[in-house]
CSV table of N, CA and C in Angstrom, one decimal:
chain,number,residue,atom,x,y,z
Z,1,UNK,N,1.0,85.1,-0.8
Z,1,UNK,CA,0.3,84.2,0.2
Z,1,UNK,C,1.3,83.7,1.2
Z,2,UNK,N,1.5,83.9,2.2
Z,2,UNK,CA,2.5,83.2,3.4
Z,2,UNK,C,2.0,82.3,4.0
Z,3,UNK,N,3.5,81.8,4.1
Z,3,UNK,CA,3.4,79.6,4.3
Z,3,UNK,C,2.5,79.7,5.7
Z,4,UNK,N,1.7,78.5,5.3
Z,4,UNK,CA,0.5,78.3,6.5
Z,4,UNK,C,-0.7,79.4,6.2
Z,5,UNK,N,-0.9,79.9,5.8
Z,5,UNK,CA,-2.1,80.4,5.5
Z,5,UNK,C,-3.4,79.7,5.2
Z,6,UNK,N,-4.2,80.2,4.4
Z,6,UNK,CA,-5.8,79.4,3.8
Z,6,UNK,C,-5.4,78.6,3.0
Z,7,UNK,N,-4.8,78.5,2.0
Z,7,UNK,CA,-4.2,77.8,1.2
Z,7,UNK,C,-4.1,76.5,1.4
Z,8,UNK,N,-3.1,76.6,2.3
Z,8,UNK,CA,-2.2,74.7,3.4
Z,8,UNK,C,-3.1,74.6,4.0
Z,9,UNK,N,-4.0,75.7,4.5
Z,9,UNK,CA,-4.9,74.6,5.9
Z,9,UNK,C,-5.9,74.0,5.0
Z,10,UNK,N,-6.1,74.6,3.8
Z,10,UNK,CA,-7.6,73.9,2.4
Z,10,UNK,C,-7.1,72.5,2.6
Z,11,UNK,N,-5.6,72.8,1.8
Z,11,UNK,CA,-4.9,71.7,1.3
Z,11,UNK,C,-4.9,70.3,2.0
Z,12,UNK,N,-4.5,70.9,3.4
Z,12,UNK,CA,-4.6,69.3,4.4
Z,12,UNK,C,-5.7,68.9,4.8
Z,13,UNK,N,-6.9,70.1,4.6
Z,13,UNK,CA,-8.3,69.5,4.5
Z,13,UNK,C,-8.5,68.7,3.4
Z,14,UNK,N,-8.4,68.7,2.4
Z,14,UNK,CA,-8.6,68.1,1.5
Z,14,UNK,C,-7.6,66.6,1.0
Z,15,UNK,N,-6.5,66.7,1.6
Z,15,UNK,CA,-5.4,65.6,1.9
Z,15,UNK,C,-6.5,64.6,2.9
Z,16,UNK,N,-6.9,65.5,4.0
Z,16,UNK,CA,-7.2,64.2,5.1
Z,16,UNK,C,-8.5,63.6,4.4
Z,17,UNK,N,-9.2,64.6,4.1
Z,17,UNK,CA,-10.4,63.8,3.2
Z,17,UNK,C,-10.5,62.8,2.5
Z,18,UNK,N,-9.5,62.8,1.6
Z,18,UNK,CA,-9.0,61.7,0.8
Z,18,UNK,C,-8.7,60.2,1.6
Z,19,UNK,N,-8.0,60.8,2.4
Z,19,UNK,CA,-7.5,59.8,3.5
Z,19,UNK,C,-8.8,59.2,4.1
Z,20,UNK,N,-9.7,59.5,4.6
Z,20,UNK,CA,-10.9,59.3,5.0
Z,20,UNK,C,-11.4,58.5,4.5
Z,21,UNK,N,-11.7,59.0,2.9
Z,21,UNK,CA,-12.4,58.9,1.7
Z,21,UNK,C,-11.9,57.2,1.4
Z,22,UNK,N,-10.6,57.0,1.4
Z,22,UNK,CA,-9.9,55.9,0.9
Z,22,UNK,C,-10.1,54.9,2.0
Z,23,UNK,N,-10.0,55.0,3.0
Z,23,UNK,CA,-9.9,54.3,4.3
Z,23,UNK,C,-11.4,53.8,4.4
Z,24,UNK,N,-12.5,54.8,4.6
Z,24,UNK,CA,-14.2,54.2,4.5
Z,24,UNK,C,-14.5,53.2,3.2
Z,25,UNK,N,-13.7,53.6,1.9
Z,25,UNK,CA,-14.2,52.6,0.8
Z,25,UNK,C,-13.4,51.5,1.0
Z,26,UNK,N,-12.2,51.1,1.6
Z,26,UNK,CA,-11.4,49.7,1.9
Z,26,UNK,C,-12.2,49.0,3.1
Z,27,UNK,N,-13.4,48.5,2.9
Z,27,UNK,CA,-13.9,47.6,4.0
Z,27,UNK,C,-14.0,46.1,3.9
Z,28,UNK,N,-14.2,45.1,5.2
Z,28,UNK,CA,-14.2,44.2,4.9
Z,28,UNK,C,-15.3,43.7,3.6
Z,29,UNK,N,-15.1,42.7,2.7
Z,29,UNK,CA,-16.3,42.5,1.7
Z,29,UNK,C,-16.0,43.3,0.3
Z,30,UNK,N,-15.5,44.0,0.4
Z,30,UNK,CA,-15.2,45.0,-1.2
Z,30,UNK,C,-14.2,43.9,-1.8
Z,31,UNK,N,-14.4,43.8,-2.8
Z,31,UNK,CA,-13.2,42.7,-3.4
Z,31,UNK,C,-13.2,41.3,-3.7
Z,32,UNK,N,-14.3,40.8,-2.7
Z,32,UNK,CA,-14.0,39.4,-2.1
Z,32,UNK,C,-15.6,38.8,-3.1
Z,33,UNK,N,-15.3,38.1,-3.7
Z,33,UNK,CA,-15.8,37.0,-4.6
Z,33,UNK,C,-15.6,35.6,-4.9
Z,34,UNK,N,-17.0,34.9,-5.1
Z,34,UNK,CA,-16.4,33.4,-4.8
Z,34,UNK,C,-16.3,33.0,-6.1
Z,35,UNK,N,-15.2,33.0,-6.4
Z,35,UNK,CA,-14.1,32.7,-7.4
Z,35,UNK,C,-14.4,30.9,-7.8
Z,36,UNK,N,-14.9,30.0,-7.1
Z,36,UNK,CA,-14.7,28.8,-7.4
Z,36,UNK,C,-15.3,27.8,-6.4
Z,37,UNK,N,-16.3,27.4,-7.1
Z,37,UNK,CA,-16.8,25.8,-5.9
Z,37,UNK,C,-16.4,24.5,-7.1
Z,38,UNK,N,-15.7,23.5,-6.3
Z,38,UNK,CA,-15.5,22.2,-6.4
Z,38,UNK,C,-16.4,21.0,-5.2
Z,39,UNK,N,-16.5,19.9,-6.0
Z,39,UNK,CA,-16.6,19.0,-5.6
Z,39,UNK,C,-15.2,17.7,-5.4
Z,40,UNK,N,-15.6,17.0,-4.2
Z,40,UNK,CA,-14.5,15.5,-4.6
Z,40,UNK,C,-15.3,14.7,-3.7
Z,41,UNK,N,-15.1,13.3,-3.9
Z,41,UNK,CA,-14.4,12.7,-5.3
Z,41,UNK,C,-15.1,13.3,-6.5
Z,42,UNK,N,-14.7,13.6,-7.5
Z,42,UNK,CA,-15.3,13.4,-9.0
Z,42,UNK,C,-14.9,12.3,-9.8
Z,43,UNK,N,-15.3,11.6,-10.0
Z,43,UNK,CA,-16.6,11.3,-10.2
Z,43,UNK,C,-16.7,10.7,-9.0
Z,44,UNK,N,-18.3,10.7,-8.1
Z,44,UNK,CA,-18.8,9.8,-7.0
Z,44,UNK,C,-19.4,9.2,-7.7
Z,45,UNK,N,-19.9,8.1,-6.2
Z,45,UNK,CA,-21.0,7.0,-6.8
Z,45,UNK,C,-22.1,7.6,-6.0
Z,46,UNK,N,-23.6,6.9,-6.2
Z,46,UNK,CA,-24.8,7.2,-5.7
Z,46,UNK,C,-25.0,6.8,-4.3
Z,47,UNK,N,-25.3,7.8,-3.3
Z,47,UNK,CA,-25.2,7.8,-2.1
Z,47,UNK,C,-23.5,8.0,-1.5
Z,48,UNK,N,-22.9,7.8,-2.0
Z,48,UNK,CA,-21.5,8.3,-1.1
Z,48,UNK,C,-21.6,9.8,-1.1
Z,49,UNK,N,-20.6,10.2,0.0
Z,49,UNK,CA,-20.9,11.7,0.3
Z,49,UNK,C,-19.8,12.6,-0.2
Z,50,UNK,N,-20.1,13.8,-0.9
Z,50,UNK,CA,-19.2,14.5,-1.5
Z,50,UNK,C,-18.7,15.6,-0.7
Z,51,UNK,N,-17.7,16.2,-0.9
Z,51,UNK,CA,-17.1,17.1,-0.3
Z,51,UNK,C,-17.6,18.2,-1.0
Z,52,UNK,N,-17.8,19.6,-0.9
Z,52,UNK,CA,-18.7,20.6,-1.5
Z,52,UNK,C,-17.7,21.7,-0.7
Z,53,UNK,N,-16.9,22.5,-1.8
Z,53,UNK,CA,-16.1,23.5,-1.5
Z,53,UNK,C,-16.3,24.8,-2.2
Z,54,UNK,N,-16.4,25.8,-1.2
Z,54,UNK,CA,-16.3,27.3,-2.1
Z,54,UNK,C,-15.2,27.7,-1.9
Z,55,UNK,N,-14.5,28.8,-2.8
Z,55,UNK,CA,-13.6,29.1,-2.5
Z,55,UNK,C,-13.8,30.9,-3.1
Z,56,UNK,N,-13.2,31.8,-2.2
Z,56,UNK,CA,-13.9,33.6,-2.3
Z,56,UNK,C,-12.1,34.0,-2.3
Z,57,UNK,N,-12.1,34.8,-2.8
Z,57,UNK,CA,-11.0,35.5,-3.2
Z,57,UNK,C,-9.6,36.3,-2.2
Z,58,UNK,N,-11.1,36.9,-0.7
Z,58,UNK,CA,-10.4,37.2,0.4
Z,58,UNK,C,-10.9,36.8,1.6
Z,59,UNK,N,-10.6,36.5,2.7
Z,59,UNK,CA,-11.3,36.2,3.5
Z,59,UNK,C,-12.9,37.3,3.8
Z,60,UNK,N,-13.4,35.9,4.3
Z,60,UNK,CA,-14.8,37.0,3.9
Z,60,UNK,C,-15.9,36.0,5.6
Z,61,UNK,N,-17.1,36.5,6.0
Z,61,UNK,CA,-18.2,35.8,6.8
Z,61,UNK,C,-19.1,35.8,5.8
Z,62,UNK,N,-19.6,34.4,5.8
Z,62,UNK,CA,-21.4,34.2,5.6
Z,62,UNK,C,-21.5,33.1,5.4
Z,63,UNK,N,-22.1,32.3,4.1
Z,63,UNK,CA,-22.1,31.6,3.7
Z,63,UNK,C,-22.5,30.9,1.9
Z,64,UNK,N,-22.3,30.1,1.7
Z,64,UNK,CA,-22.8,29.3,0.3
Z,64,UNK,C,-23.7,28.1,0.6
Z,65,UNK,N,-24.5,28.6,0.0
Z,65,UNK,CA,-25.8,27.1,-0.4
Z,65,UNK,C,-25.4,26.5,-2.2
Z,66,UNK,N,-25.4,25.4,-1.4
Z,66,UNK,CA,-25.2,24.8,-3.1
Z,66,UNK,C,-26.3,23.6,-3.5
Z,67,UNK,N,-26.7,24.0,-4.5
Z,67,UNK,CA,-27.8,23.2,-4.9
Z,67,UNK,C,-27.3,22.0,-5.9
Z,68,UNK,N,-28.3,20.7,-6.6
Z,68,UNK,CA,-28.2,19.9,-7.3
Z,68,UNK,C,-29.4,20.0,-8.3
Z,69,UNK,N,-28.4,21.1,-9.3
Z,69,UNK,CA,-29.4,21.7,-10.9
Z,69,UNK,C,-29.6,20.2,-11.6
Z,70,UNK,N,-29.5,19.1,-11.9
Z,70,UNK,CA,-29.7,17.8,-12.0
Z,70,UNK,C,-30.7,17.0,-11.5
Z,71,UNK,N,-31.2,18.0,-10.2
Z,71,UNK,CA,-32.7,16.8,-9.3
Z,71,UNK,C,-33.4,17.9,-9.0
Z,72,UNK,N,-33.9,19.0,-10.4
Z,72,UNK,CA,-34.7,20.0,-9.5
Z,72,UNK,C,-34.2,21.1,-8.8
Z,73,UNK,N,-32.6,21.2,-8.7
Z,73,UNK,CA,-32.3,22.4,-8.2
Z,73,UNK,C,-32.7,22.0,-6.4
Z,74,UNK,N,-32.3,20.9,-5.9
Z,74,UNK,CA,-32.8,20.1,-4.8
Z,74,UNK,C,-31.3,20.7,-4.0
Z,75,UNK,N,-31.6,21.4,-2.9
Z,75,UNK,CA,-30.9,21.7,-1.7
Z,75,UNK,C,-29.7,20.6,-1.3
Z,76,UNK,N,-28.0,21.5,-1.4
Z,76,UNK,CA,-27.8,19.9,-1.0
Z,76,UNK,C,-27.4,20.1,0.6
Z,77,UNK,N,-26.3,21.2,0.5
Z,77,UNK,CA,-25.5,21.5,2.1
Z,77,UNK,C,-25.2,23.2,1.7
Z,78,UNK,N,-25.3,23.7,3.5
Z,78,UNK,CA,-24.8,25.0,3.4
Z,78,UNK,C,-23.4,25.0,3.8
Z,79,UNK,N,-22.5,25.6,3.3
Z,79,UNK,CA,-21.4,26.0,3.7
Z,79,UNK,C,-21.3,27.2,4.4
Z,80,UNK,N,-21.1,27.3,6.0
Z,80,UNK,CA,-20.4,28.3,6.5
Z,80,UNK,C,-19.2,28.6,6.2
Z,81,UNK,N,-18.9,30.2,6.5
Z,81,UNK,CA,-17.5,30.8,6.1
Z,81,UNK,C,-17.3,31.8,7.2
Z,82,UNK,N,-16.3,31.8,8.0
Z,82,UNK,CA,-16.0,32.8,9.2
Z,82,UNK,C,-14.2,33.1,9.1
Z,83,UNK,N,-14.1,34.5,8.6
Z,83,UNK,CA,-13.1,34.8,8.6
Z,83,UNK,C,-12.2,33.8,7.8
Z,84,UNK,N,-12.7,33.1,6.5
Z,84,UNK,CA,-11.4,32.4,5.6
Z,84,UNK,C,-12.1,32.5,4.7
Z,85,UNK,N,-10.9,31.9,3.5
Z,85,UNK,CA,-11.1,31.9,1.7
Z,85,UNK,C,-12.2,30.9,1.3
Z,86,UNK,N,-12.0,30.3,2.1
Z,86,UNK,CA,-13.0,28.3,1.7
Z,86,UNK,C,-14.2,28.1,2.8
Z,87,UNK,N,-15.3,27.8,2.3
Z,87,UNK,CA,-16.2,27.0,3.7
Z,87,UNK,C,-16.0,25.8,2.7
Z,88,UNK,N,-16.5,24.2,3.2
Z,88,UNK,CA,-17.3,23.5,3.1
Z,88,UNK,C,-18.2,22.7,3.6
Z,89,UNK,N,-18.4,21.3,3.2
Z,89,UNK,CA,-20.3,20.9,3.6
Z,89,UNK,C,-20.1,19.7,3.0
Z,90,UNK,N,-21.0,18.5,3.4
Z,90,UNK,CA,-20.7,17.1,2.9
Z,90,UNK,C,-22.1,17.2,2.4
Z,91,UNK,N,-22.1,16.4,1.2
Z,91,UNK,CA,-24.0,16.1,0.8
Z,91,UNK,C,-23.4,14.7,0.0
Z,92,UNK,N,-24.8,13.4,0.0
Z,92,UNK,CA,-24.6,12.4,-0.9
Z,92,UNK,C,-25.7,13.2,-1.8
Z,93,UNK,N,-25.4,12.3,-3.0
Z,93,UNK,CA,-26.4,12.1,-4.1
Z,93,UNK,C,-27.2,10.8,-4.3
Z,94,UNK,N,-28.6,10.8,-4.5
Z,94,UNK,CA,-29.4,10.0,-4.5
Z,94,UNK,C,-29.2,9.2,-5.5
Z,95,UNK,N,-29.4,9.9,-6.9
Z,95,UNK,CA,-29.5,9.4,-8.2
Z,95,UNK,C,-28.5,9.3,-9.0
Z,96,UNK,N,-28.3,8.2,-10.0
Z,96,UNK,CA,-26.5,8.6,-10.8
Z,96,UNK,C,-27.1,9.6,-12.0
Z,97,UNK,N,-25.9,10.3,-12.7
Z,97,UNK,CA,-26.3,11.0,-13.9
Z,97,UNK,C,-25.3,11.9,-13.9
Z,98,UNK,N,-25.2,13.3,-14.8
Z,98,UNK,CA,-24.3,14.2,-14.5
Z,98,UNK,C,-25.5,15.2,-13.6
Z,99,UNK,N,-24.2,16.2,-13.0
Z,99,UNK,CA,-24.8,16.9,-12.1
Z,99,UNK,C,-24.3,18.5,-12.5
Z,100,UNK,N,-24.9,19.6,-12.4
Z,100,UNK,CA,-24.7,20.7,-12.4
Z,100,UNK,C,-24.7,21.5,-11.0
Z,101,UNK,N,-23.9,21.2,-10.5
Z,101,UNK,CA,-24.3,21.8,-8.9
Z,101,UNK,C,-23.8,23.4,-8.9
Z,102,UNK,N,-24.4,23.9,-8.1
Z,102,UNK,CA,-24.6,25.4,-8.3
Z,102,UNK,C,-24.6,26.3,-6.6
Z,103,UNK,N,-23.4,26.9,-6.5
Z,103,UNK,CA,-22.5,27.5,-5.1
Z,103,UNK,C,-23.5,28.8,-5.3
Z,104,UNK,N,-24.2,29.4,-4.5
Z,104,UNK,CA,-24.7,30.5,-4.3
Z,104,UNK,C,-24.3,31.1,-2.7
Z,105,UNK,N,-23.4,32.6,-3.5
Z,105,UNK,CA,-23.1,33.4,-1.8
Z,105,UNK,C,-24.6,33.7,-1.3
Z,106,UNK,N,-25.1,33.8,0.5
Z,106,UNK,CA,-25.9,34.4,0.8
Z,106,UNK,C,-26.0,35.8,1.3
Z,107,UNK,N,-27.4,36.1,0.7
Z,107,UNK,CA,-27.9,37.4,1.1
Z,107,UNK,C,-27.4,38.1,2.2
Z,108,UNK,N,-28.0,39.6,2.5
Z,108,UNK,CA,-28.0,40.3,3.3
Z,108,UNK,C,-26.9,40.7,3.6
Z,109,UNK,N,-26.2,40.8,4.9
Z,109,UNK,CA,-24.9,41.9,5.8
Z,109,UNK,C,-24.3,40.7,5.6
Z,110,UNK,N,-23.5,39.9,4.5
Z,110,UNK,CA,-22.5,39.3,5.0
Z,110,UNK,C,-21.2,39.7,4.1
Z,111,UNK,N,-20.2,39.2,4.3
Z,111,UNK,CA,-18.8,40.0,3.8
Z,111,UNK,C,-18.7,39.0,2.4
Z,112,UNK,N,-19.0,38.2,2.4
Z,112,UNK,CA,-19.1,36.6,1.3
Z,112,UNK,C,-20.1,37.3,0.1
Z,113,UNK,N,-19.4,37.9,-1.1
Z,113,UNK,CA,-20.4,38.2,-2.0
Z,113,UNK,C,-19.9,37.3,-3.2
Z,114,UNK,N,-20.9,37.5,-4.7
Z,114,UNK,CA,-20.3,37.2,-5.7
Z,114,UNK,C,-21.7,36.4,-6.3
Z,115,UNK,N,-21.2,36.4,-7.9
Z,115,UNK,CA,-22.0,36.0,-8.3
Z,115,UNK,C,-22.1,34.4,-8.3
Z,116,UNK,N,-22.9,33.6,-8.8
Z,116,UNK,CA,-23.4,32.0,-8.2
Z,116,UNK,C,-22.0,31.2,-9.2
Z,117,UNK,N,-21.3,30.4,-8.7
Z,117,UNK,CA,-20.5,29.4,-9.7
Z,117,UNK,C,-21.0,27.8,-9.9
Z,118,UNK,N,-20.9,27.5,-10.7
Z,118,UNK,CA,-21.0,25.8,-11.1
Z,118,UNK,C,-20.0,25.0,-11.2
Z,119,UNK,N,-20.2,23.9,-11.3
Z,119,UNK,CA,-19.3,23.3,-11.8
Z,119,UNK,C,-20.2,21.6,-12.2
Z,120,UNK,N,-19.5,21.0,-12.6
Z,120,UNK,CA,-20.1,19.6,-13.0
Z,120,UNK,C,-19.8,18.5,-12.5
Z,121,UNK,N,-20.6,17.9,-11.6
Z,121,UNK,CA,-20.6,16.6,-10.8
Z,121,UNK,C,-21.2,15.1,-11.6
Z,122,UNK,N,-20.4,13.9,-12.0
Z,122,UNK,CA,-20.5,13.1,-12.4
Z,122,UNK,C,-21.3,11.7,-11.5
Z,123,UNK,N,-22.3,11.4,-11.3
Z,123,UNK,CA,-22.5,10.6,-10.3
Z,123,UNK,C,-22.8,9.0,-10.4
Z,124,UNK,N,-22.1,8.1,-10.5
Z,124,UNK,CA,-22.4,6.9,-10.9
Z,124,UNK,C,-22.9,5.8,-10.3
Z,125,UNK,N,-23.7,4.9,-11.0
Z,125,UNK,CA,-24.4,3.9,-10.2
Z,125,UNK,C,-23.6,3.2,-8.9
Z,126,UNK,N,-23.7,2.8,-8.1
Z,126,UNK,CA,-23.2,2.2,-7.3
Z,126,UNK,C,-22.9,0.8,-7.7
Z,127,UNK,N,-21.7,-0.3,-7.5
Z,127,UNK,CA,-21.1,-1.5,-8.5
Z,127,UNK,C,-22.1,-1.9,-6.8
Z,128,UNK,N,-22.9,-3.3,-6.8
Z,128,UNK,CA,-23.1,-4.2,-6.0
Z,128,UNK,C,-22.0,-5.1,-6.0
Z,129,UNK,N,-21.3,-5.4,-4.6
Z,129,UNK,CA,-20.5,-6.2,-4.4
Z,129,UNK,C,-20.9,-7.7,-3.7
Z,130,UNK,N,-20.7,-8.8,-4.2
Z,130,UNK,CA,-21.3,-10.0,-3.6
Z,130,UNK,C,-21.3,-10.1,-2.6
Z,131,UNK,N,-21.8,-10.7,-1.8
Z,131,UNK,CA,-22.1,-11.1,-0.8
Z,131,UNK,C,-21.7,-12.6,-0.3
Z,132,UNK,N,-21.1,-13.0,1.0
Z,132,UNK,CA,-21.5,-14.8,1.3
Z,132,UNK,C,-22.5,-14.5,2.3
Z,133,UNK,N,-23.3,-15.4,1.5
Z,133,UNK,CA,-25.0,-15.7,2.4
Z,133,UNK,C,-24.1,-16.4,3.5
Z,134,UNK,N,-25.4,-16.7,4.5
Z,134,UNK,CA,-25.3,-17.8,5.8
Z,134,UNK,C,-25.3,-18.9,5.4
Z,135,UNK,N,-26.1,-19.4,4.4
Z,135,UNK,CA,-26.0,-20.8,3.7
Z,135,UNK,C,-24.6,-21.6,3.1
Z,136,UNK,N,-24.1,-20.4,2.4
Z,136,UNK,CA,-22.7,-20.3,1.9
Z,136,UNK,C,-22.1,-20.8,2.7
Z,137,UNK,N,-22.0,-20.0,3.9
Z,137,UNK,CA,-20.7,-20.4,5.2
Z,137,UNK,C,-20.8,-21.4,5.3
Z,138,UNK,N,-22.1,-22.2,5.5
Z,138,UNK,CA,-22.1,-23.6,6.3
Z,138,UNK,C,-21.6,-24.7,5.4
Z,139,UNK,N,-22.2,-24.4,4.0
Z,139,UNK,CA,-21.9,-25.3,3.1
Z,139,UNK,C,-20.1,-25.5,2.6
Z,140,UNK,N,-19.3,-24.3,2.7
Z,140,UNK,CA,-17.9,-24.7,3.2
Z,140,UNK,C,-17.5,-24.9,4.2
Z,141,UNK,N,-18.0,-24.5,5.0
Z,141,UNK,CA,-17.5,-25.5,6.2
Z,141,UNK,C,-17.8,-26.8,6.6
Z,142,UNK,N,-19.4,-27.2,5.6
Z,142,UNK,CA,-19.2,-28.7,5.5
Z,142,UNK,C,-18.2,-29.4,5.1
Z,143,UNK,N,-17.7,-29.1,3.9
Z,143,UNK,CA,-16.9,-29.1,3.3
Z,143,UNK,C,-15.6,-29.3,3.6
Z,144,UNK,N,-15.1,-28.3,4.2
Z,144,UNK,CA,-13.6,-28.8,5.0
Z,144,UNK,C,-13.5,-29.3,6.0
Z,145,UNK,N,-14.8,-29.9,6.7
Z,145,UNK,CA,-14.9,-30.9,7.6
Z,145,UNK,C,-14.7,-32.1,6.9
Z,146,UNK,N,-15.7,-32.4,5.8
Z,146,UNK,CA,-15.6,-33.5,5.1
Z,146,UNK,C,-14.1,-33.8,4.7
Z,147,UNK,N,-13.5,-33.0,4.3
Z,147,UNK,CA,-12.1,-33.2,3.7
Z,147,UNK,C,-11.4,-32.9,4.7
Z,148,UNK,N,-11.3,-32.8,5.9
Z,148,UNK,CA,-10.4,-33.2,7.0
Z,148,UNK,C,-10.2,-34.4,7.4
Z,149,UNK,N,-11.8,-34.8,7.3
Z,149,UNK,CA,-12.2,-36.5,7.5
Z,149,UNK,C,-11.5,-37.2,6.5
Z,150,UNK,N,-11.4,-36.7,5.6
Z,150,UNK,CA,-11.0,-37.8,4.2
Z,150,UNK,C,-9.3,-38.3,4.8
Z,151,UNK,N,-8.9,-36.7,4.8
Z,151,UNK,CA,-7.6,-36.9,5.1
Z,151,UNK,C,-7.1,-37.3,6.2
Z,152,UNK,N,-7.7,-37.3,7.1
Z,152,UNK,CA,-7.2,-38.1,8.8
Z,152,UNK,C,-7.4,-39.8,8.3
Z,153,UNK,N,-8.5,-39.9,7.3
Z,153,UNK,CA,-8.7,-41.3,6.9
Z,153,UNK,C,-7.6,-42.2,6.4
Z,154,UNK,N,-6.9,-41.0,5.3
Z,154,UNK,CA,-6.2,-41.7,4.9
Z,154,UNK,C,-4.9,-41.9,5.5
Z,155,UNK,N,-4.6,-41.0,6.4
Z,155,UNK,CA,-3.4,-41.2,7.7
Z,155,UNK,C,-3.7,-42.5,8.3
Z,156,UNK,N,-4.7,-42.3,8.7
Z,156,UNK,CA,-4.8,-43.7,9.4
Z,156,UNK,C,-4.4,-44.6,9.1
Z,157,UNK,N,-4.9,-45.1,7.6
Z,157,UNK,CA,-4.4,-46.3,6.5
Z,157,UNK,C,-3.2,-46.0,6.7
Z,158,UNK,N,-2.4,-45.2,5.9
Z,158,UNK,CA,-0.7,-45.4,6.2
Z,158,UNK,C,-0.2,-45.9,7.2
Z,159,UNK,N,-0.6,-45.1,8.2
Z,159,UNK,CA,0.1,-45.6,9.8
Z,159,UNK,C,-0.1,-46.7,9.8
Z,160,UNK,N,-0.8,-47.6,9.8
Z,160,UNK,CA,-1.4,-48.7,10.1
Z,160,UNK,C,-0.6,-50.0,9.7
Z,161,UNK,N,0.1,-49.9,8.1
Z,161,UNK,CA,0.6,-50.8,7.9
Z,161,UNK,C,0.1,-52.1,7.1
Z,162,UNK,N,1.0,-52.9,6.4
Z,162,UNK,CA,0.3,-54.2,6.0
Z,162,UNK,C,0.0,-55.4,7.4
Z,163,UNK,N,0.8,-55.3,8.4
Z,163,UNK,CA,0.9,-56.1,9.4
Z,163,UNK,C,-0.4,-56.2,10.0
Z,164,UNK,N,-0.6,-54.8,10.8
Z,164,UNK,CA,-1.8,-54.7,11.4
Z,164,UNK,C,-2.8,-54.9,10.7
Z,165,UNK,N,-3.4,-55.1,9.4
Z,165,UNK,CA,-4.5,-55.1,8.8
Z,165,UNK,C,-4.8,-56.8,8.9
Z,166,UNK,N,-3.7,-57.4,8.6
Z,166,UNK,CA,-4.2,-58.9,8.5
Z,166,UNK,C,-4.0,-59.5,9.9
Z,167,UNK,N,-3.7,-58.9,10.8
Z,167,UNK,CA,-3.3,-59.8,12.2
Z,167,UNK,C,-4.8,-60.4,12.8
Z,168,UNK,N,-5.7,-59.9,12.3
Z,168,UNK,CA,-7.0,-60.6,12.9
Z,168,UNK,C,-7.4,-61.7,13.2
């Protein structure tokens, strides 16, 4: 068989094919899985707003919906993702309790795949912090009027003297 014949020309047919073959299966999206959704703060309180993070293995487009498996599986925030490893999304929580929130990639043509992750959200009552009423205010400020008075009173007396008190 002499060099360059049917042989080599098969051969680099079948070389570039591969090449082809390898290059059409490396597309954006092959690979890329969301590896991990967090929440912070952990633990929140009721009504403050959490930070809601996915995180996918390579950069990827699309997005995550993350729900609250704790109130019904109730919608909290979507996270877009354009060309990075992470989207996130702010959502409060209504109610305290523990929470199972649950990162789902979306459907269709997007590069963002993978299966759904959890994690567990702590959510605590909210501590009421006191308050000073309007009534409050006024009644100390009676107050250190009254005892300004006391004290200017009793200056006066000092200054005054034994002299001046009896010269009348």
């Amino acid at each position: 068989m002499p060099v360059g014949g049917a042989g080599v020309r098969f051969a680099a047919r079948i070389a570039a094919l591969g090449v082809l073959a390898a290059a059409s299966s490396v597309h954006a999206g092959d690979g890329v899985i969301l590896t991990s959704v967090l929440g912070a703060p952990n633990p929140s309180t009721v009504g403050q707003s959490v930070t809601l993070t996915a995180t996918f293995s390579l950069p990827c487009t699309g997005s995550v919906a993350f729900t609250d498996g704790g109130n019904g599986n109730q919608a909290l925030c979507t996270a877009n993702i354009i060309g990075s490893t992470t989207g996130t999304c702010s959502a409060p929580f209504p109610t305290p309790g523990a929470r199972t929130v649950t990162g789902t990639p979306s459907g269709g043509l997007t590069t963002c795949r993978g299966m759904t992750r959890t994690y567990s959200q702590t959510v605590n009552t909210a501590v009421a912090v006191p308050t000073v009423g309007e009534w409050t205010l006024w009644g100390l400020t009676g107050l250190l009027l009254l005892g300004g008075a006391v004290v200017l009173a009793r200056r006066s007396r000092q200054s005054a003297g034994p002299d001046d008190l009896g010269a009348a």
